[in-house]
CSV table of C-alpha atoms in Angstrom, one decimal:
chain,number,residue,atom,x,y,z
A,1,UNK,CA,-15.8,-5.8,49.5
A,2,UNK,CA,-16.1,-7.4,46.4
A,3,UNK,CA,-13.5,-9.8,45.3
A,4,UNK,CA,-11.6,-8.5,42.1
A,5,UNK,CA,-9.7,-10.3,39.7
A,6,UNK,CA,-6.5,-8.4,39.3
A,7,UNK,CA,-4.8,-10.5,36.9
A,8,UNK,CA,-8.1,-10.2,34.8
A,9,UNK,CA,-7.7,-6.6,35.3
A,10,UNK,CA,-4.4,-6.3,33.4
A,11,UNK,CA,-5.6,-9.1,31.3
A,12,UNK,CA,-2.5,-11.4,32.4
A,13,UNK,CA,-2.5,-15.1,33.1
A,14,UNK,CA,-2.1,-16.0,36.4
A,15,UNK,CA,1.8,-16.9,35.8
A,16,UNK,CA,2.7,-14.3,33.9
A,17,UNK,CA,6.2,-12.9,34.5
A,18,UNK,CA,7.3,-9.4,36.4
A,19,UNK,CA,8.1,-8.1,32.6
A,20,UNK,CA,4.5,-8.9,31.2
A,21,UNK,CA,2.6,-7.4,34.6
A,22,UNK,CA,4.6,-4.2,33.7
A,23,UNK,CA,4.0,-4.6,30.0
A,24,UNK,CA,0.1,-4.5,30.6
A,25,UNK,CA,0.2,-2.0,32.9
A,26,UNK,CA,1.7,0.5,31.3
A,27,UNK,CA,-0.4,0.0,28.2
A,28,UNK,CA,-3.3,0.3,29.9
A,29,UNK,CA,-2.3,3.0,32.5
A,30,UNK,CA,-1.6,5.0,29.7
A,31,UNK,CA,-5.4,4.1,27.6
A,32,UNK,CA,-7.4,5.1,30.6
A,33,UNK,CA,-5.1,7.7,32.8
A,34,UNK,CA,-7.7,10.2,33.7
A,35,UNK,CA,-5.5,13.0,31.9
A,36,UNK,CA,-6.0,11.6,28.4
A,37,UNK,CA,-9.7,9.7,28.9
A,38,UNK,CA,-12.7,11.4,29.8
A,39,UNK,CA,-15.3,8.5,29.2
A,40,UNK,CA,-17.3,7.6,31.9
A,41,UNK,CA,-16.0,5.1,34.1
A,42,UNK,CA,-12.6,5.5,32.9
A,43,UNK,CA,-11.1,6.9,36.2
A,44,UNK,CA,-12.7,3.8,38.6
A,45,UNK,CA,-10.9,1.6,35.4
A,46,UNK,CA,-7.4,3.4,36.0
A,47,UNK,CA,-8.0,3.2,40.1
A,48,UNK,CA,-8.3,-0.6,39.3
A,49,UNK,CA,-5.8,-1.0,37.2
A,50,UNK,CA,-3.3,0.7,39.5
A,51,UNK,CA,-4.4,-1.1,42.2
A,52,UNK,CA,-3.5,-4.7,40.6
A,53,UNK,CA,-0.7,-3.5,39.5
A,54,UNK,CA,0.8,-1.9,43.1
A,55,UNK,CA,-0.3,-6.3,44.0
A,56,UNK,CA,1.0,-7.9,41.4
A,57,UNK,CA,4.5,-5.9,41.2
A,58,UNK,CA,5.1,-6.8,44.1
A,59,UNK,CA,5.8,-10.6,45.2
A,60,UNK,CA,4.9,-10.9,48.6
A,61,UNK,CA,2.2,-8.9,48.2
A,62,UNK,CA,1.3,-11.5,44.9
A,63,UNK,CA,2.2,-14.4,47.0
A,64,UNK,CA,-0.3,-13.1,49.4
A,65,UNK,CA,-3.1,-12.4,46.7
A,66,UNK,CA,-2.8,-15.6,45.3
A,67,UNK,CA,-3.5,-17.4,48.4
A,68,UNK,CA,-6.5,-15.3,49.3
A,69,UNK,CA,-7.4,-12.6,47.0
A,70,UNK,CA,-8.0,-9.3,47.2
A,71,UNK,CA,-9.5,-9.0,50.6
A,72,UNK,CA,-6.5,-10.5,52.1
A,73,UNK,CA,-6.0,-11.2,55.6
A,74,UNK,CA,-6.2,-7.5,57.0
A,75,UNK,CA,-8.6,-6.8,54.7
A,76,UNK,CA,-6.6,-5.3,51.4
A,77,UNK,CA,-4.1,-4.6,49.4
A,78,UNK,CA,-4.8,-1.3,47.3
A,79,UNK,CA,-5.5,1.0,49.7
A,80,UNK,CA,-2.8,3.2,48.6
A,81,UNK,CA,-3.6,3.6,45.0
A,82,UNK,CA,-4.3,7.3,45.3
A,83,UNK,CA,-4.5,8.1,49.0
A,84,UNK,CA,-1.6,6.9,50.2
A,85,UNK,CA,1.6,7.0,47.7
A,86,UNK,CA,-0.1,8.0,44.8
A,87,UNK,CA,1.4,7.5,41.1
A,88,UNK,CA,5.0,7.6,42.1
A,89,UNK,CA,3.9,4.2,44.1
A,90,UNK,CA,4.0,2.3,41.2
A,91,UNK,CA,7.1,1.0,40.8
A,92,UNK,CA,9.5,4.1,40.1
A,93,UNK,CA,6.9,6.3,37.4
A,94,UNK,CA,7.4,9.4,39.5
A,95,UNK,CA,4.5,11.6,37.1
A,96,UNK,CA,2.5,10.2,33.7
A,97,UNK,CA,5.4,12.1,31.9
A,98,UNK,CA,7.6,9.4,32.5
A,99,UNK,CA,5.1,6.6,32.0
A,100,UNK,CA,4.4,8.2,28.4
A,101,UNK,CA,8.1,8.6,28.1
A,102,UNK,CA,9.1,5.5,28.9
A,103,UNK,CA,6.4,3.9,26.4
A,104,UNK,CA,7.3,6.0,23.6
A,105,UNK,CA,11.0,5.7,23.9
A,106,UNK,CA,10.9,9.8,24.7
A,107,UNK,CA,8.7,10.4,22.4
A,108,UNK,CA,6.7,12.0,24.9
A,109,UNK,CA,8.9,14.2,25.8
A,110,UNK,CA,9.9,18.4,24.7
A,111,UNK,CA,12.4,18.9,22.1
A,112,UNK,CA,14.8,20.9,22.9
A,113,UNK,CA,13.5,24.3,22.4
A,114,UNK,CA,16.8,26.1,21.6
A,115,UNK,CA,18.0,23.7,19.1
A,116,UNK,CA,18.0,25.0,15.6
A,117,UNK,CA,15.0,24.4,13.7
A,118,UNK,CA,14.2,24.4,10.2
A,119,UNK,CA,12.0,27.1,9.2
A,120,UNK,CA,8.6,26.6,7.7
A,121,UNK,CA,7.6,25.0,4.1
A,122,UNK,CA,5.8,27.1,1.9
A,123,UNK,CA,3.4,26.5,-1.1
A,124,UNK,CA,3.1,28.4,-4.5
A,125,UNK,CA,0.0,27.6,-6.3
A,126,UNK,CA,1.2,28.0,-10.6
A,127,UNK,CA,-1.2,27.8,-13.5
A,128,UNK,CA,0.0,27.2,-16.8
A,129,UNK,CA,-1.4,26.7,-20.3
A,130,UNK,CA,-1.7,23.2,-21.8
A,131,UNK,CA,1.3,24.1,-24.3
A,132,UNK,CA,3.1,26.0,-21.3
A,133,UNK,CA,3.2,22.4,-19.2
A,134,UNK,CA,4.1,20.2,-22.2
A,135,UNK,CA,7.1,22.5,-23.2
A,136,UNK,CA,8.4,24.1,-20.2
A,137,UNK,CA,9.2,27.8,-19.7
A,138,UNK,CA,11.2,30.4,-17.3
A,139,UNK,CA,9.7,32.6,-15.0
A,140,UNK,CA,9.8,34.6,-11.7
A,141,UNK,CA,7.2,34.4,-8.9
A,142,UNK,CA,6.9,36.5,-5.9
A,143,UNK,CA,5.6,35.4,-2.9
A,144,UNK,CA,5.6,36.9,0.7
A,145,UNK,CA,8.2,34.7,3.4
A,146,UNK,CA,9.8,35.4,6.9
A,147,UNK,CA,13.5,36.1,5.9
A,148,UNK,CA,16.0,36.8,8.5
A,149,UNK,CA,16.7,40.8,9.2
A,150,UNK,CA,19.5,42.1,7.2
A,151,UNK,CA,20.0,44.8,9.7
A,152,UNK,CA,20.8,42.2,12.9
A,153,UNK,CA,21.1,39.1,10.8
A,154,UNK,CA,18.9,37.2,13.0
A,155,UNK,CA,20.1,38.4,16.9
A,156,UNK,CA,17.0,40.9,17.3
A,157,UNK,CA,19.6,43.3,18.4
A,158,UNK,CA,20.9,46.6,17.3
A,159,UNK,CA,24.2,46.5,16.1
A,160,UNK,CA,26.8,46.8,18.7
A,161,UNK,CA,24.2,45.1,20.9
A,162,UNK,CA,23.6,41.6,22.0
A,163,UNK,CA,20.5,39.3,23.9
A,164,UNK,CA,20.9,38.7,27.0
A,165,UNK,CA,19.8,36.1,29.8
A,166,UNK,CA,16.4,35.6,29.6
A,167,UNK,CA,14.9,36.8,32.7
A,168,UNK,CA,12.1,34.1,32.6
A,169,UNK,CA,13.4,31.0,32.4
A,170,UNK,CA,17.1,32.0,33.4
A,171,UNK,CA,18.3,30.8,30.1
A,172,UNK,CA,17.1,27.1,30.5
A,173,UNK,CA,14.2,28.0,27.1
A,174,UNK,CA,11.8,26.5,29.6
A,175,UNK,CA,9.7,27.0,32.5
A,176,UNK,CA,8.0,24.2,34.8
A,177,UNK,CA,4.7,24.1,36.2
A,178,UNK,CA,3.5,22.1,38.9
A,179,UNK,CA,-0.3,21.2,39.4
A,180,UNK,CA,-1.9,19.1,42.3
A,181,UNK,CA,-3.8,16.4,40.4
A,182,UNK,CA,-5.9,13.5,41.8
A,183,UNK,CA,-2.6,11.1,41.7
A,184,UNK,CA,-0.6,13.9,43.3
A,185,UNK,CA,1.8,16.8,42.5
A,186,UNK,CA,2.4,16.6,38.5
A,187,UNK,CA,5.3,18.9,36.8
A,188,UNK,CA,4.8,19.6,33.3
A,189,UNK,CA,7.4,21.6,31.0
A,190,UNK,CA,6.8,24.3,28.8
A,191,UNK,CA,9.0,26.9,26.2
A,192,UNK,CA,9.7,30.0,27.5
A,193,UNK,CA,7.0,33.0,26.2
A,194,UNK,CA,9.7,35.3,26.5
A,195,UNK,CA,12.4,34.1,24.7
A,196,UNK,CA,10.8,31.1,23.1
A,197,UNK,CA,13.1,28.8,23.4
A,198,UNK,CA,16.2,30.1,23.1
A,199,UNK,CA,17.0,31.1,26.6
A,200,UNK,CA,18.1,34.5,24.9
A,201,UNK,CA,16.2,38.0,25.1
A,202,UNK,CA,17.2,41.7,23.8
A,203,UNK,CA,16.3,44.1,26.2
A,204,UNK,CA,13.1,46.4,24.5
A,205,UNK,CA,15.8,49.3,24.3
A,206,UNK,CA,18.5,47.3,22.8
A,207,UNK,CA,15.9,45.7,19.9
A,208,UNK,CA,16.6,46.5,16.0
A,209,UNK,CA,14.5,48.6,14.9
A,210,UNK,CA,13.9,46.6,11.8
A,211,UNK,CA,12.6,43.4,13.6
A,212,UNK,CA,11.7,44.5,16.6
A,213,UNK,CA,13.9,42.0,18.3
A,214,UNK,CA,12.4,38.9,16.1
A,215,UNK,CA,15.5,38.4,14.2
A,216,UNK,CA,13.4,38.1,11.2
A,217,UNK,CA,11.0,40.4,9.0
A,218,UNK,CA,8.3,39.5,6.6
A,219,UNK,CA,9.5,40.3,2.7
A,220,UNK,CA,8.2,40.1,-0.8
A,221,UNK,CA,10.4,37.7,-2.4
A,222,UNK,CA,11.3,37.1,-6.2
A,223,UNK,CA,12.5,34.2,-7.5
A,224,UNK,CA,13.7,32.7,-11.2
A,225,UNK,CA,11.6,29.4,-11.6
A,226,UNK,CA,12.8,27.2,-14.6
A,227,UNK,CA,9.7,25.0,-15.1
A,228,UNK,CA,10.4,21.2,-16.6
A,229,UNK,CA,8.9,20.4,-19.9
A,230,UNK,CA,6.3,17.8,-19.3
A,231,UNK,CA,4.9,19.0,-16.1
A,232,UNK,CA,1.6,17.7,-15.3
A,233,UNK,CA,-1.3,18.7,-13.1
A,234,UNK,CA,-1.8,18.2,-9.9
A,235,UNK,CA,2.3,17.7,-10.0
A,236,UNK,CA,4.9,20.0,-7.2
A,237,UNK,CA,8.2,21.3,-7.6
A,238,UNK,CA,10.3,21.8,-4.9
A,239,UNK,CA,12.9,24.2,-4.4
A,240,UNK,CA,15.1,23.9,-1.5
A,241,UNK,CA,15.8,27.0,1.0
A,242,UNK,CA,13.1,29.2,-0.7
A,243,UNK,CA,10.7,28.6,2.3
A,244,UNK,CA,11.0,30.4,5.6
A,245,UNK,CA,14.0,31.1,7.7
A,246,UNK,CA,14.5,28.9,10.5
A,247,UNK,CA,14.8,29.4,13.9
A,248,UNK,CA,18.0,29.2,16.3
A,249,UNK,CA,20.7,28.9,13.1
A,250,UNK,CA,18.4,26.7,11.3
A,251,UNK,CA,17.9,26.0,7.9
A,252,UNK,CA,15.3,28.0,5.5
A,253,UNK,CA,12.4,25.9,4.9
A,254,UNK,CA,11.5,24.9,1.5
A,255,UNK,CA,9.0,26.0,-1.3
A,256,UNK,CA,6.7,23.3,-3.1
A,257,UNK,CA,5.0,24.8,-6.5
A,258,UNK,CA,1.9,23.3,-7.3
A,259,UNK,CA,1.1,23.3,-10.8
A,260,UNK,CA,-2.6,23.3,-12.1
A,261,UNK,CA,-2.9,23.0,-16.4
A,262,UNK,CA,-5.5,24.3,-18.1
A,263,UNK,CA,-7.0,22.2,-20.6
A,264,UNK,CA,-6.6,21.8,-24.0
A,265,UNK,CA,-8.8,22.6,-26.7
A,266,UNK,CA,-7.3,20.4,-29.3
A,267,UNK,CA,-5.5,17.6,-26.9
A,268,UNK,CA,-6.1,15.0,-24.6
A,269,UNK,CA,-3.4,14.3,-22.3
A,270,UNK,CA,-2.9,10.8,-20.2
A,271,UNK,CA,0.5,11.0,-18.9
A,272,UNK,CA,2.9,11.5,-21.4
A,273,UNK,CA,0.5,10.4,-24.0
A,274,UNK,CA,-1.5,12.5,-26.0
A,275,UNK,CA,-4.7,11.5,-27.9
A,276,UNK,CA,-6.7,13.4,-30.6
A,277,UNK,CA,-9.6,12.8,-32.8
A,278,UNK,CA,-9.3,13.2,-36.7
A,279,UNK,CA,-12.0,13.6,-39.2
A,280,UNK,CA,-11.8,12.2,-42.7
A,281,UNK,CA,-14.2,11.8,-45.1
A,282,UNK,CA,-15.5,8.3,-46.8
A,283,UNK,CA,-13.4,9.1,-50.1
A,284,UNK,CA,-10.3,9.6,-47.9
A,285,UNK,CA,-11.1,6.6,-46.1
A,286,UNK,CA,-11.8,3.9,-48.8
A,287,UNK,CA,-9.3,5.3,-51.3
A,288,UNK,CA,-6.7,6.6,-48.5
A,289,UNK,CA,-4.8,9.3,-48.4
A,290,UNK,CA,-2.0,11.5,-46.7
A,291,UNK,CA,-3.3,14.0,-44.5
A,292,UNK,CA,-2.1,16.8,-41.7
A,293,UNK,CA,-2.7,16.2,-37.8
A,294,UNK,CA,-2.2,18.2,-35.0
A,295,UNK,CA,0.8,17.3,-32.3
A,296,UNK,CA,1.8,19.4,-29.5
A,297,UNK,CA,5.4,19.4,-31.6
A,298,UNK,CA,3.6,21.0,-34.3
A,299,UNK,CA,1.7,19.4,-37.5
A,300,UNK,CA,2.4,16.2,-39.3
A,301,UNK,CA,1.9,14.1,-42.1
A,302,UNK,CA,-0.1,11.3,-41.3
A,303,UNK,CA,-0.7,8.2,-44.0
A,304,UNK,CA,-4.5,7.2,-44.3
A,305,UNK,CA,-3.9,3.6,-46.0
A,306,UNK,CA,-7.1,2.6,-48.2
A,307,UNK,CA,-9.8,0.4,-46.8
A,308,UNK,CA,-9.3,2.7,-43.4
A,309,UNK,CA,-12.7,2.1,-40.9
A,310,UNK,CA,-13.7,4.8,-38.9
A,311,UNK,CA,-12.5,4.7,-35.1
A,312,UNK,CA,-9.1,3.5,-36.3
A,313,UNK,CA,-5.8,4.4,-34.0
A,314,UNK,CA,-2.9,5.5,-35.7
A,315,UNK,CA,0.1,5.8,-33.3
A,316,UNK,CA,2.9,8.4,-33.7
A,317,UNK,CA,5.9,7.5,-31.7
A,318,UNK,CA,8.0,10.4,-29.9
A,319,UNK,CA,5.1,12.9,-30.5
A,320,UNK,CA,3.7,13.0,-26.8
A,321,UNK,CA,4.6,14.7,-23.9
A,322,UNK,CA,8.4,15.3,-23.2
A,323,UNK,CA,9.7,12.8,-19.7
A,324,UNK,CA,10.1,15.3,-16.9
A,325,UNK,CA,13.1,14.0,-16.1
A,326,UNK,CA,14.2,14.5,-19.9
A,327,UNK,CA,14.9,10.8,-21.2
A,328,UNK,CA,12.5,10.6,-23.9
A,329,UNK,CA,8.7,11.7,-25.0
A,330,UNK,CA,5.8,9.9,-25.1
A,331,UNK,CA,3.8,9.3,-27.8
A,332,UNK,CA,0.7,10.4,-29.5
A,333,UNK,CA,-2.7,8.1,-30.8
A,334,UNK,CA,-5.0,9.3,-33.5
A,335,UNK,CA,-8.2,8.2,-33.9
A,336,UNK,CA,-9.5,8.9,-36.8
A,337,UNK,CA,-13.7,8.9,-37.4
A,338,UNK,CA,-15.1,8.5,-41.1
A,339,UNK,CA,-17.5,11.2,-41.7
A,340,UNK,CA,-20.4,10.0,-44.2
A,341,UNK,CA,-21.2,12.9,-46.3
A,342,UNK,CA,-24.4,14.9,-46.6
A,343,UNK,CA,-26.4,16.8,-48.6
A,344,UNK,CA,-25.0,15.3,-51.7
A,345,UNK,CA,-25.4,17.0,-55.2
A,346,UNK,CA,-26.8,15.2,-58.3
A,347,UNK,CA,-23.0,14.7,-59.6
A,348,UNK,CA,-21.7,12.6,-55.9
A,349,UNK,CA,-25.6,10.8,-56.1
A,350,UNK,CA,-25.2,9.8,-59.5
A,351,UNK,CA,-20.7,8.7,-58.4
A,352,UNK,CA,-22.4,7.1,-55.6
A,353,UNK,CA,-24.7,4.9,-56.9
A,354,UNK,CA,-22.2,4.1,-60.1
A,355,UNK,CA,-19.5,2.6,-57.1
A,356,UNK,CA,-22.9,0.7,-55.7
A,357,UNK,CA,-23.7,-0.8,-59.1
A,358,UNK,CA,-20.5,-1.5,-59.6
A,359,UNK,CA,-20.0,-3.4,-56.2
A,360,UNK,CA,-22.7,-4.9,-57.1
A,361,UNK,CA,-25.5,-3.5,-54.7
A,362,UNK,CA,-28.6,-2.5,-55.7
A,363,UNK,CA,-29.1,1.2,-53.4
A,364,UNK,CA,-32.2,2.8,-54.2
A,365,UNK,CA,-31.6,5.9,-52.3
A,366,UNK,CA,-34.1,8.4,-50.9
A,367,UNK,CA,-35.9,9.9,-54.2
A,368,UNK,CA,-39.4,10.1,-52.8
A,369,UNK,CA,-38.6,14.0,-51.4
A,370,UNK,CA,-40.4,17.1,-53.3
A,371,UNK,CA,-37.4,18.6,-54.2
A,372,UNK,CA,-35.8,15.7,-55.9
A,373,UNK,CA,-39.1,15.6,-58.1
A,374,UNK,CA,-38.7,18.8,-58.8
A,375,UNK,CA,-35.4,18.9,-59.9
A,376,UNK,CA,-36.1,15.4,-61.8
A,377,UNK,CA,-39.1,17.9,-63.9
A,378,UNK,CA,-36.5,20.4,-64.5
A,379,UNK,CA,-33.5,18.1,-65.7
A,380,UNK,CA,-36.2,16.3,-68.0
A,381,UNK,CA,-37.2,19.8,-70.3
């Protein structure tokens, strides 16, 4: 037999203490348990790793190991890794259950299936119009959600009628099945498919006819929304209770609304910012000027001061997009883009090239076209 290396196995120093053997051992029991890991070699991995630990939990059994390995004297100490005691061997885990239980601090473990239970969250998909999210509005959705029966308010009985013991489980909201695995007899626990959980049935001849004997019924539901001003894409709203009913006296679940905007044809939105573009013309721009822009609060005067270049922001404090929460709005930039005019008539040339002149600049312009020789003959006679 070929010597093994059990403290290499559960990757442990040689004086490591009772608490760290068990420490490794557990972790690694529950990485290669042959329940949970299929890779190859991983059962011959959990074999070993049981086997060093059955040795090393034990300290005459270590004692013995450590003065002459795993042969030992007679030959052996983990003979009894699956054969012979199986999983409940090693050290008081009676099935993996436990191991995963104790790990996990219970996590591992079933909730109690007839505790009450909140009942299921829901989603509500609202589009609005750019103007719709930045001012806010009122108004009513419908949606299908399990409700609990009006007729048995939740019992799944008729009225005057009343569950009963559930003749599955007894009332326990669980069964238990046992399975002979490779480590020995396993138990595993699982909710009731009669009563689900809540160790309760009706009786098919007692059930309301509403439900059936469900205790709850699948409705159209209305519902007044009051949508924020200053809702933004991609944002949710939830309403609480407005999802499902729960289950064993439990609470309704709740209702997220997730709002999609469509854009805007006039706006650009960051935030609570808003950003447009403004034309003006080179007369407007040089000389300035008071103009009208657009804001989702409606228009404004704006003040072009002269000697204005083109791509210049202009910022308009409060005009942006209302806080959700309602303590304040943002603010809105302009940027405004001088627009150098075209097909000019004799009249702007002959005002354009005066301004040149008088700047001092000596423009010659584009005269060498047909049709300004033309018009040149004309003017002349």
């Amino acid at each position: 037999m070929a010597e093994k290396d059990y403290y290499d196995i559960l990757g442990v120093k040689k004086d490591a203490s009772e608490a760290e053997i068990k420490r490794a051992y557990r972790k690694l029991a529950a990485k290669y348990h042959p329940d949970v890991n299929h890779e190859p070699g991983a059962e011959q991995k959990f074999k070993d790793i049981n086997e060093a630990f059955e040795t090393l939990s034990d300290s005459q059994k270590r004692a013995q190991y450590d003065q002459f390995g795993s042969a030992g004297p007679q030959g052996g100490f983990g003979g009894q890794g699956f054969g012979g005691q199986g999983f409940g061997g090693a050290q008081g885990f009676s099935d993996f259950s436990d191991l995963f239980g104790d790990l996990f601090g219970g996590a591992g473990r079933r909730r109690n299936p007839r505790a009450p239970q909140q009942g299921r969250d829901l989603q509500y998909t609202m589009t609005l119009d750019f103007m719709e999210a930045i001012n806010g509005k009122q108004t009513t959705i419908k949606y299908t959600r399990d409700t609990q029966c009006d007729v048995c308010h939740g019992t799944g009985a008729k009225p005057g009628k009343s569950p009963v013991t559930c003749h599955q489980c007894g009332g326990q909201g669980y069964i238990l099945h046992q399975r002979q695995t490779m480590m020995g007899m396993m138990q595993s626990q699982e909710v009731c498919p009669t009563c689900h959980g809540t160790g309760q049935e009706v009786r098919h001849d007692d059930q309301c006819e509403k439900c059936h004997g469900q205790g709850h019924v699948s409705e159209r539901h209305e519902l007044k929304v009051k949508v924020p001003a200053g809702v933004d894409d991609g944002q949710q709203l939830r309403l609480q209770g407005q999802g499902e009913v729960g289950r064993n006296g439990g609470p309704y679940g709740d209702l997220y609304i997730l709002f999609r905007v469509t854009p805007s044809r006039d706006f650009r939105r960051d935030g609570t910012t808003i950003y447009v573009d403004q034309d003006i013309s080179f007369t407007q721009a040089a000389l300035g000027d008071k103009i009208k822009v657009k804001t989702v609060h409606g228009d404004v005067d704006l003040k072009i001061p002269a000697g204005t270049e083109s791509e210049t922001n202009f910022r308009l404090r409060g005009k942006g997009v209302p806080f959700i929460d309602g303590k304040g709005t943002g603010d809105e930039h302009v940027t405004v883009h001088v627009k150098t005019p075209k097909n000019l008539n004799k009249r702007q040339k002959e005002a354009l090239m005066a301004f040149a002149e008088a700047s001092g600049e000596h423009v010659k312009g584009d005269k060498g076209g047909f049709f300004d020789k033309l018009r040149d003959a004309f003017d002349e006679k």
